[in-house]
Amino acid sequence: MRIISANVNGIRSATSKGFIDYLALAQADIVCVQELKAQEADMTEEMKHPLGMHGAWHTALKRGYSGVAIYSKQQPDAIQIGLGWEDFDQEGRYVRADFGQLTVISLYMPSGSSSEERQQAKFCFMDKFLPILRDLQTSQRDILICGDWNIAHQNIDIKNWRGNLKNSGFLPEERQWLSQVINELGWVDIWRTLYPEIPGYTWWSNRGQAYAKDVGWRIDYHLATPNLATCAQQASIYKDVKFSDHAPLIVDYAYP
């Protein structure tokens, strides 16, 4: 079972750069996408159902903003759009698909980098999301949350960690929250578990030569419940073609 998580920074832009062609080569069973930056009316049939896959999406009220989707070869048994929080659901940040015992979620955590107001909104989302994560963990299901969490967890997860200690995405409070999610609630960070010593950057600033010099951040994750985590075999980050300021994160699971 191959699952890809990709922040496409605009599904229309990524498609024009060959994202659907990449999916054809990657042969994923499930693809979680973030930052659609399109409403349903803006998306072509190919963007809604790439390669004929089943599609479920949660778009933002605001045009050209946020939005998440899940594409799957198999039709989901059930789909959940949003979290029931009016303020954040208007931003299109959460979609869940159930396949038998397996649940896959595409998540786009708010970014706090644009203003102090947005940072406070991010903290609010984190506070409200923690009990959800606790409930999911105790649900007896195999659950995978793919997405752009907008937090680099440890020093290894960000190239210039010393210079970013006071910046959104690497604030002590954000990192502590993610530690709580992993260490206390029991979610497993698949990349870091498979590759303890490899940074695994998935995002690079458009400023300077960040991408060329690999001055990156690891802010895209597969976080799984323990039983599913034991099935993770290998992971990779696709950088042959640049669809976005993020790179797709691919994980193969030996899951029935």
PDB file of C-alpha atoms in Angstrom:
ATOM      1  CA  MET A   1       0.000   0.000   0.000  1.00  0.00           C
ATOM      2  CA  ARG A   2       1.607   3.234  -1.179  1.00  0.00           C
ATOM      3  CA  ILE A   3       0.388   6.534   0.272  1.00  0.00           C
ATOM      4  CA  ILE A   4       1.575   9.963  -0.846  1.00  0.00           C
ATOM      5  CA  SER A   5       1.170  13.268   0.966  1.00  0.00           C
ATOM      6  CA  ALA A   6       1.733  16.385  -1.136  1.00  0.00           C
ATOM      7  CA  ASN A   7       1.198  20.078  -0.511  1.00  0.00           C
ATOM      8  CA  VAL A   8       0.712  21.159  -4.124  1.00  0.00           C
ATOM      9  CA  ASN A   9       0.457  24.931  -3.439  1.00  0.00           C
ATOM     10  CA  GLY A  10      -2.353  25.092  -5.987  1.00  0.00           C
ATOM     11  CA  ILE A  11      -3.752  22.013  -7.751  1.00  0.00           C
ATOM     12  CA  ARG A  12      -4.098  23.944 -11.014  1.00  0.00           C
ATOM     13  CA  SER A  13      -0.478  25.103 -10.882  1.00  0.00           C
ATOM     14  CA  ALA A  14       0.825  21.655  -9.895  1.00  0.00           C
ATOM     15  CA  THR A  15      -1.189  19.977 -12.656  1.00  0.00           C
ATOM     16  CA  SER A  16       0.322  22.332 -15.238  1.00  0.00           C
ATOM     17  CA  LYS A  17       3.774  21.258 -13.981  1.00  0.00           C
ATOM     18  CA  GLY A  18       3.043  17.553 -14.414  1.00  0.00           C
ATOM     19  CA  PHE A  19       1.672  16.464 -11.029  1.00  0.00           C
ATOM     20  CA  ILE A  20      -0.922  14.098 -12.533  1.00  0.00           C
ATOM     21  CA  ASP A  21       1.758  12.576 -14.759  1.00  0.00           C
ATOM     22  CA  TYR A  22       3.832  11.997 -11.632  1.00  0.00           C
ATOM     23  CA  LEU A  23       0.907  10.258  -9.909  1.00  0.00           C
ATOM     24  CA  ALA A  24       0.615   7.918 -12.901  1.00  0.00           C
ATOM     25  CA  LEU A  25       4.262   6.915 -12.429  1.00  0.00           C
ATOM     26  CA  ALA A  26       4.077   6.746  -8.627  1.00  0.00           C
ATOM     27  CA  GLN A  27       1.128   4.318  -8.654  1.00  0.00           C
ATOM     28  CA  ALA A  28      -0.075   5.275  -5.194  1.00  0.00           C
ATOM     29  CA  ASP A  29      -3.135   3.642  -3.680  1.00  0.00           C
ATOM     30  CA  ILE A  30      -4.029   6.805  -1.762  1.00  0.00           C
ATOM     31  CA  VAL A  31      -2.922  10.413  -2.293  1.00  0.00           C
ATOM     32  CA  CYS A  32      -3.456  13.149   0.306  1.00  0.00           C
ATOM     33  CA  VAL A  33      -3.219  16.677  -1.070  1.00  0.00           C
ATOM     34  CA  GLN A  34      -3.053  20.015   0.724  1.00  0.00           C
ATOM     35  CA  GLU A  35      -3.379  23.608  -0.496  1.00  0.00           C
ATOM     36  CA  LEU A  36      -5.693  22.919  -3.404  1.00  0.00           C
ATOM     37  CA  LYS A  37      -6.164  26.704  -3.692  1.00  0.00           C
ATOM     38  CA  ALA A  38      -9.267  25.976  -5.775  1.00  0.00           C
ATOM     39  CA  GLN A  39     -12.966  25.520  -5.257  1.00  0.00           C
ATOM     40  CA  GLU A  40     -14.845  22.631  -6.816  1.00  0.00           C
ATOM     41  CA  ALA A  41     -16.009  24.752  -9.759  1.00  0.00           C
ATOM     42  CA  ASP A  42     -12.372  25.686 -10.494  1.00  0.00           C
ATOM     43  CA  MET A  43     -11.203  22.076 -10.781  1.00  0.00           C
ATOM     44  CA  THR A  44     -11.273  20.007 -13.943  1.00  0.00           C
ATOM     45  CA  GLU A  45     -12.457  16.392 -13.853  1.00  0.00           C
ATOM     46  CA  GLU A  46      -8.787  15.365 -13.949  1.00  0.00           C
ATOM     47  CA  MET A  47      -8.106  17.430 -10.809  1.00  0.00           C
ATOM     48  CA  LYS A  48     -11.128  15.968  -9.020  1.00  0.00           C
ATOM     49  CA  HIS A  49     -10.454  12.365 -10.051  1.00  0.00           C
ATOM     50  CA  PRO A  50      -6.863  12.011 -11.257  1.00  0.00           C
ATOM     51  CA  LEU A  51      -6.309   8.767 -13.186  1.00  0.00           C
ATOM     52  CA  GLY A  52      -9.946   7.883 -12.482  1.00  0.00           C
ATOM     53  CA  MET A  53      -9.362   7.701  -8.724  1.00  0.00           C
ATOM     54  CA  HIS A  54     -12.124   8.385  -6.214  1.00  0.00           C
ATOM     55  CA  GLY A  55     -11.911  11.935  -4.879  1.00  0.00           C
ATOM     56  CA  ALA A  56     -13.026  13.677  -1.689  1.00  0.00           C
ATOM     57  CA  TRP A  57     -12.173  17.298  -0.990  1.00  0.00           C
ATOM     58  CA  HIS A  58     -12.721  20.087   1.494  1.00  0.00           C
ATOM     59  CA  THR A  59     -12.316  23.470  -0.155  1.00  0.00           C
ATOM     60  CA  ALA A  60     -12.105  26.881   1.465  1.00  0.00           C
ATOM     61  CA  LEU A  61     -14.807  29.519   1.303  1.00  0.00           C
ATOM     62  CA  LYS A  62     -12.168  32.043   0.199  1.00  0.00           C
ATOM     63  CA  ARG A  63     -11.118  31.629  -3.421  1.00  0.00           C
ATOM     64  CA  GLY A  64      -7.547  30.525  -4.112  1.00  0.00           C
ATOM     65  CA  TYR A  65      -6.914  29.562  -0.493  1.00  0.00           C
ATOM     66  CA  SER A  66      -6.130  26.391   1.444  1.00  0.00           C
ATOM     67  CA  GLY A  67      -8.176  23.241   0.719  1.00  0.00           C
ATOM     68  CA  VAL A  68      -7.423  19.515   1.097  1.00  0.00           C
ATOM     69  CA  ALA A  69      -8.271  16.342  -0.800  1.00  0.00           C
ATOM     70  CA  ILE A  70      -7.920  12.560  -0.701  1.00  0.00           C
ATOM     71  CA  TYR A  71      -7.674  10.534  -3.899  1.00  0.00           C
ATOM     72  CA  SER A  72      -7.928   6.731  -3.705  1.00  0.00           C
ATOM     73  CA  LYS A  73      -8.038   3.747  -6.040  1.00  0.00           C
ATOM     74  CA  GLN A  74     -10.559   2.095  -3.744  1.00  0.00           C
ATOM     75  CA  GLN A  75     -13.876   3.755  -2.984  1.00  0.00           C
ATOM     76  CA  PRO A  76     -14.037   4.848   0.678  1.00  0.00           C
ATOM     77  CA  ASP A  77     -16.684   3.334   2.945  1.00  0.00           C
ATOM     78  CA  ALA A  78     -17.230   6.729   4.542  1.00  0.00           C
ATOM     79  CA  ILE A  79     -15.997  10.315   4.167  1.00  0.00           C
ATOM     80  CA  GLN A  80     -15.882  13.147   6.707  1.00  0.00           C
ATOM     81  CA  ILE A  81     -15.481  16.725   5.514  1.00  0.00           C
ATOM     82  CA  GLY A  82     -14.247  19.180   8.143  1.00  0.00           C
ATOM     83  CA  LEU A  83     -14.208  19.018  11.932  1.00  0.00           C
ATOM     84  CA  GLY A  84     -17.456  20.792  12.750  1.00  0.00           C
ATOM     85  CA  TRP A  85     -15.640  24.021  13.662  1.00  0.00           C
ATOM     86  CA  GLU A  86     -17.154  26.821  11.593  1.00  0.00           C
ATOM     87  CA  ASP A  87     -14.119  29.123  11.664  1.00  0.00           C
ATOM     88  CA  PHE A  88     -11.581  26.515  10.529  1.00  0.00           C
ATOM     89  CA  ASP A  89     -13.963  24.507   8.346  1.00  0.00           C
ATOM     90  CA  GLN A  90     -14.412  27.632   6.219  1.00  0.00           C
ATOM     91  CA  GLU A  91     -10.680  27.347   5.490  1.00  0.00           C
ATOM     92  CA  GLY A  92     -10.851  23.752   4.164  1.00  0.00           C
ATOM     93  CA  ARG A  93      -8.324  21.958   6.363  1.00  0.00           C
ATOM     94  CA  TYR A  94      -9.535  18.402   7.046  1.00  0.00           C
ATOM     95  CA  VAL A  95     -10.914  15.474   5.098  1.00  0.00           C
ATOM     96  CA  ARG A  96     -11.136  11.876   6.322  1.00  0.00           C
ATOM     97  CA  ALA A  97     -11.742   8.655   4.374  1.00  0.00           C
ATOM     98  CA  ASP A  98     -12.415   5.221   5.888  1.00  0.00           C
ATOM     99  CA  PHE A  99     -11.493   1.968   4.123  1.00  0.00           C
ATOM    100  CA  GLY A 100     -12.502  -1.007   6.269  1.00  0.00           C
ATOM    101  CA  GLN A 101     -10.304  -0.849   9.392  1.00  0.00           C
ATOM    102  CA  LEU A 102      -8.102   1.880   7.878  1.00  0.00           C
ATOM    103  CA  THR A 103      -8.697   5.625   8.223  1.00  0.00           C
ATOM    104  CA  VAL A 104      -6.693   8.144   6.192  1.00  0.00           C
ATOM    105  CA  ILE A 105      -6.840  11.881   6.906  1.00  0.00           C
ATOM    106  CA  SER A 106      -5.507  14.780   4.842  1.00  0.00           C
ATOM    107  CA  LEU A 107      -4.667  17.706   7.125  1.00  0.00           C
ATOM    108  CA  TYR A 108      -3.516  21.254   6.457  1.00  0.00           C
ATOM    109  CA  MET A 109      -2.534  22.896   9.730  1.00  0.00           C
ATOM    110  CA  PRO A 110      -2.792  26.700   9.753  1.00  0.00           C
ATOM    111  CA  SER A 111       0.421  28.615   9.217  1.00  0.00           C
ATOM    112  CA  GLY A 112       1.251  31.384  11.653  1.00  0.00           C
ATOM    113  CA  SER A 113       3.992  33.013   9.603  1.00  0.00           C
ATOM    114  CA  SER A 114       1.955  35.823   8.028  1.00  0.00           C
ATOM    115  CA  SER A 115       0.899  37.647  11.206  1.00  0.00           C
ATOM    116  CA  GLU A 116       0.547  37.412  14.973  1.00  0.00           C
ATOM    117  CA  GLU A 117      -3.212  37.038  14.451  1.00  0.00           C
ATOM    118  CA  ARG A 118      -2.663  33.927  12.312  1.00  0.00           C
ATOM    119  CA  GLN A 119      -0.196  32.545  14.849  1.00  0.00           C
ATOM    120  CA  GLN A 120      -2.874  32.817  17.524  1.00  0.00           C
ATOM    121  CA  ALA A 121      -5.329  31.091  15.171  1.00  0.00           C
ATOM    122  CA  LYS A 122      -2.771  28.310  14.735  1.00  0.00           C
ATOM    123  CA  PHE A 123      -2.447  27.901  18.517  1.00  0.00           C
ATOM    124  CA  CYS A 124      -6.264  27.802  18.741  1.00  0.00           C
ATOM    125  CA  PHE A 125      -6.400  25.040  16.116  1.00  0.00           C
ATOM    126  CA  MET A 126      -3.707  23.066  17.963  1.00  0.00           C
ATOM    127  CA  ASP A 127      -5.627  23.344  21.258  1.00  0.00           C
ATOM    128  CA  LYS A 128      -8.875  22.163  19.652  1.00  0.00           C
ATOM    129  CA  PHE A 129      -7.201  19.419  17.623  1.00  0.00           C
ATOM    130  CA  LEU A 130      -5.402  17.730  20.530  1.00  0.00           C
ATOM    131  CA  PRO A 131      -8.573  16.061  21.959  1.00  0.00           C
ATOM    132  CA  ILE A 132      -9.453  14.902  18.414  1.00  0.00           C
ATOM    133  CA  LEU A 133      -6.027  13.283  18.148  1.00  0.00           C
ATOM    134  CA  ARG A 134      -6.550  11.638  21.536  1.00  0.00           C
ATOM    135  CA  ASP A 135      -9.953  10.260  20.505  1.00  0.00           C
ATOM    136  CA  LEU A 136      -8.616   8.982  17.181  1.00  0.00           C
ATOM    137  CA  GLN A 137      -5.731   7.247  18.936  1.00  0.00           C
ATOM    138  CA  THR A 138      -8.093   5.344  21.237  1.00  0.00           C
ATOM    139  CA  SER A 139     -10.612   4.402  18.518  1.00  0.00           C
ATOM    140  CA  GLN A 140      -9.125   0.934  17.861  1.00  0.00           C
ATOM    141  CA  ARG A 141      -8.749   1.812  14.162  1.00  0.00           C
ATOM    142  CA  ASP A 142      -5.593   1.944  12.028  1.00  0.00           C
ATOM    143  CA  ILE A 143      -5.262   5.667  11.347  1.00  0.00           C
ATOM    144  CA  LEU A 144      -2.868   7.719   9.233  1.00  0.00           C
ATOM    145  CA  ILE A 145      -2.806  11.511   9.247  1.00  0.00           C
ATOM    146  CA  CYS A 146      -0.966  12.867   6.226  1.00  0.00           C
ATOM    147  CA  GLY A 147      -0.324  16.490   5.663  1.00  0.00           C
ATOM    148  CA  ASP A 148       1.368  19.790   6.125  1.00  0.00           C
ATOM    149  CA  TRP A 149       1.539  20.263   9.892  1.00  0.00           C
ATOM    150  CA  ASN A 150       3.510  23.534   9.529  1.00  0.00           C
ATOM    151  CA  ILE A 151       5.795  22.529  12.418  1.00  0.00           C
ATOM    152  CA  ALA A 152       9.382  21.300  12.247  1.00  0.00           C
ATOM    153  CA  HIS A 153       9.671  19.094  15.315  1.00  0.00           C
ATOM    154  CA  GLN A 154      13.363  18.779  16.188  1.00  0.00           C
ATOM    155  CA  ASN A 155      16.653  20.434  15.255  1.00  0.00           C
ATOM    156  CA  ILE A 156      17.316  17.732  12.644  1.00  0.00           C
ATOM    157  CA  ASP A 157      14.064  18.696  10.908  1.00  0.00           C
ATOM    158  CA  ILE A 158      15.247  22.162   9.899  1.00  0.00           C
ATOM    159  CA  LYS A 159      18.534  23.176   8.279  1.00  0.00           C
ATOM    160  CA  ASN A 160      18.941  26.560   9.973  1.00  0.00           C
ATOM    161  CA  TRP A 161      17.416  25.700  13.350  1.00  0.00           C
ATOM    162  CA  ARG A 162      19.409  28.269  15.342  1.00  0.00           C
ATOM    163  CA  GLY A 163      18.150  31.092  13.150  1.00  0.00           C
ATOM    164  CA  ASN A 164      14.515  30.006  13.382  1.00  0.00           C
ATOM    165  CA  LEU A 165      13.998  29.544  17.118  1.00  0.00           C
ATOM    166  CA  LYS A 166      11.671  32.565  17.239  1.00  0.00           C
ATOM    167  CA  ASN A 167       9.897  31.921  13.948  1.00  0.00           C
ATOM    168  CA  SER A 168       6.500  30.355  13.355  1.00  0.00           C
ATOM    169  CA  GLY A 169       6.845  26.672  12.571  1.00  0.00           C
ATOM    170  CA  PHE A 170       9.728  26.198  14.994  1.00  0.00           C
ATOM    171  CA  LEU A 171       8.486  27.964  18.117  1.00  0.00           C
ATOM    172  CA  PRO A 172       9.079  26.109  21.417  1.00  0.00           C
ATOM    173  CA  GLU A 173       5.310  25.909  22.052  1.00  0.00           C
ATOM    174  CA  GLU A 174       4.681  24.346  18.636  1.00  0.00           C
ATOM    175  CA  ARG A 175       7.481  21.818  19.012  1.00  0.00           C
ATOM    176  CA  GLN A 176       6.327  20.925  22.539  1.00  0.00           C
ATOM    177  CA  TRP A 177       2.802  20.369  21.242  1.00  0.00           C
ATOM    178  CA  LEU A 178       4.077  17.984  18.566  1.00  0.00           C
ATOM    179  CA  SER A 179       6.175  16.199  21.200  1.00  0.00           C
ATOM    180  CA  GLN A 180       2.981  15.729  23.222  1.00  0.00           C
ATOM    181  CA  VAL A 181       1.195  14.312  20.171  1.00  0.00           C
ATOM    182  CA  ILE A 182       4.000  11.802  19.614  1.00  0.00           C
ATOM    183  CA  ASN A 183       5.300  11.012  23.093  1.00  0.00           C
ATOM    184  CA  GLU A 184       2.125  11.255  25.191  1.00  0.00           C
ATOM    185  CA  LEU A 185      -0.695  10.431  22.770  1.00  0.00           C
ATOM    186  CA  GLY A 186       1.346   7.778  20.995  1.00  0.00           C
ATOM    187  CA  TRP A 187       1.253   8.899  17.360  1.00  0.00           C
ATOM    188  CA  VAL A 188       4.224   7.594  15.368  1.00  0.00           C
ATOM    189  CA  ASP A 189       6.229   9.893  13.084  1.00  0.00           C
ATOM    190  CA  ILE A 190       6.908   7.464  10.228  1.00  0.00           C
ATOM    191  CA  TRP A 191       9.828   9.255   8.551  1.00  0.00           C
ATOM    192  CA  ARG A 192      11.708   9.888  11.760  1.00  0.00           C
ATOM    193  CA  THR A 193      11.112   6.309  12.945  1.00  0.00           C
ATOM    194  CA  LEU A 194      12.390   4.807   9.684  1.00  0.00           C
ATOM    195  CA  TYR A 195      15.280   7.263   9.288  1.00  0.00           C
ATOM    196  CA  PRO A 196      16.466   8.644  12.648  1.00  0.00           C
ATOM    197  CA  GLU A 197      19.503  10.417  11.140  1.00  0.00           C
ATOM    198  CA  ILE A 198      18.177  11.705   7.779  1.00  0.00           C
ATOM    199  CA  PRO A 199      16.683  15.233   7.880  1.00  0.00           C
ATOM    200  CA  GLY A 200      13.975  14.552   5.275  1.00  0.00           C
ATOM    201  CA  TYR A 201      13.150  18.146   4.318  1.00  0.00           C
ATOM    202  CA  THR A 202       9.840  18.602   2.477  1.00  0.00           C
ATOM    203  CA  TRP A 203       9.575  22.403   2.183  1.00  0.00           C
ATOM    204  CA  TRP A 204      11.930  25.129   1.014  1.00  0.00           C
ATOM    205  CA  SER A 205      11.455  28.887   1.115  1.00  0.00           C
ATOM    206  CA  ASN A 206      11.188  30.650  -2.234  1.00  0.00           C
ATOM    207  CA  ARG A 207      13.655  33.224  -0.936  1.00  0.00           C
ATOM    208  CA  GLY A 208      17.304  33.103  -1.945  1.00  0.00           C
ATOM    209  CA  GLN A 209      18.644  29.753  -3.071  1.00  0.00           C
ATOM    210  CA  ALA A 210      16.934  27.678  -0.372  1.00  0.00           C
ATOM    211  CA  TYR A 211      15.908  24.845  -2.701  1.00  0.00           C
ATOM    212  CA  ALA A 212      19.210  24.720  -4.609  1.00  0.00           C
ATOM    213  CA  LYS A 213      21.183  24.722  -1.354  1.00  0.00           C
ATOM    214  CA  ASP A 214      18.706  22.335   0.364  1.00  0.00           C
ATOM    215  CA  VAL A 215      18.042  24.794   3.188  1.00  0.00           C
ATOM    216  CA  GLY A 216      14.783  23.090   4.046  1.00  0.00           C
ATOM    217  CA  TRP A 217      12.220  22.268   6.704  1.00  0.00           C
ATOM    218  CA  ARG A 218      10.491  18.944   7.390  1.00  0.00           C
ATOM    219  CA  ILE A 219       6.897  20.040   8.003  1.00  0.00           C
ATOM    220  CA  ASP A 220       4.989  17.385   6.016  1.00  0.00           C
ATOM    221  CA  TYR A 221       4.353  14.172   7.946  1.00  0.00           C
ATOM    222  CA  HIS A 222       2.787  10.751   7.985  1.00  0.00           C
ATOM    223  CA  LEU A 223       1.667  10.303  11.607  1.00  0.00           C
ATOM    224  CA  ALA A 224       0.219   6.859  12.277  1.00  0.00           C
ATOM    225  CA  THR A 225      -1.297   4.797  15.059  1.00  0.00           C
ATOM    226  CA  PRO A 226       1.184   2.193  16.379  1.00  0.00           C
ATOM    227  CA  ASN A 227      -0.227  -0.901  14.641  1.00  0.00           C
ATOM    228  CA  LEU A 228      -0.188   0.792  11.243  1.00  0.00           C
ATOM    229  CA  ALA A 229       3.257   2.271  11.938  1.00  0.00           C
ATOM    230  CA  THR A 230       4.758  -1.210  12.273  1.00  0.00           C
ATOM    231  CA  CYS A 231       3.702  -1.834   8.642  1.00  0.00           C
ATOM    232  CA  ALA A 232       5.781   1.074   7.263  1.00  0.00           C
ATOM    233  CA  GLN A 233       8.542  -0.360   5.074  1.00  0.00           C
ATOM    234  CA  GLN A 234      10.198   2.565   3.327  1.00  0.00           C
ATOM    235  CA  ALA A 235       9.732   6.252   2.648  1.00  0.00           C
ATOM    236  CA  SER A 236      11.054   8.752   0.140  1.00  0.00           C
ATOM    237  CA  ILE A 237      10.763  12.391  -0.891  1.00  0.00           C
ATOM    238  CA  TYR A 238      10.245  13.078  -4.585  1.00  0.00           C
ATOM    239  CA  LYS A 239      12.403  15.914  -5.909  1.00  0.00           C
ATOM    240  CA  ASP A 240      12.914  15.011  -9.576  1.00  0.00           C
ATOM    241  CA  VAL A 241      10.236  17.515 -10.599  1.00  0.00           C
ATOM    242  CA  LYS A 242       9.324  20.606  -8.560  1.00  0.00           C
ATOM    243  CA  PHE A 243       5.528  20.976  -8.510  1.00  0.00           C
ATOM    244  CA  SER A 244       5.412  23.301  -5.502  1.00  0.00           C
ATOM    245  CA  ASP A 245       7.491  24.764  -2.672  1.00  0.00           C
ATOM    246  CA  HIS A 246       6.855  21.369  -0.988  1.00  0.00           C
ATOM    247  CA  ALA A 247       7.925  17.927  -2.209  1.00  0.00           C
ATOM    248  CA  PRO A 248       5.703  14.815  -2.123  1.00  0.00           C
ATOM    249  CA  LEU A 249       6.311  12.433   0.784  1.00  0.00           C
ATOM    250  CA  ILE A 250       5.821   8.768  -0.174  1.00  0.00           C
ATOM    251  CA  VAL A 251       5.511   5.848   2.251  1.00  0.00           C
ATOM    252  CA  ASP A 252       5.028   2.166   1.446  1.00  0.00           C
ATOM    253  CA  TYR A 253       3.131   0.071   4.004  1.00  0.00           C
ATOM    254  CA  ALA A 254       2.876  -3.731   4.161  1.00  0.00           C
ATOM    255  CA  TYR A 255      -0.800  -3.420   5.022  1.00  0.00           C
ATOM    256  CA  PRO A 256      -3.430  -5.979   3.954  1.00  0.00           C
TER     257      PRO A 256
END
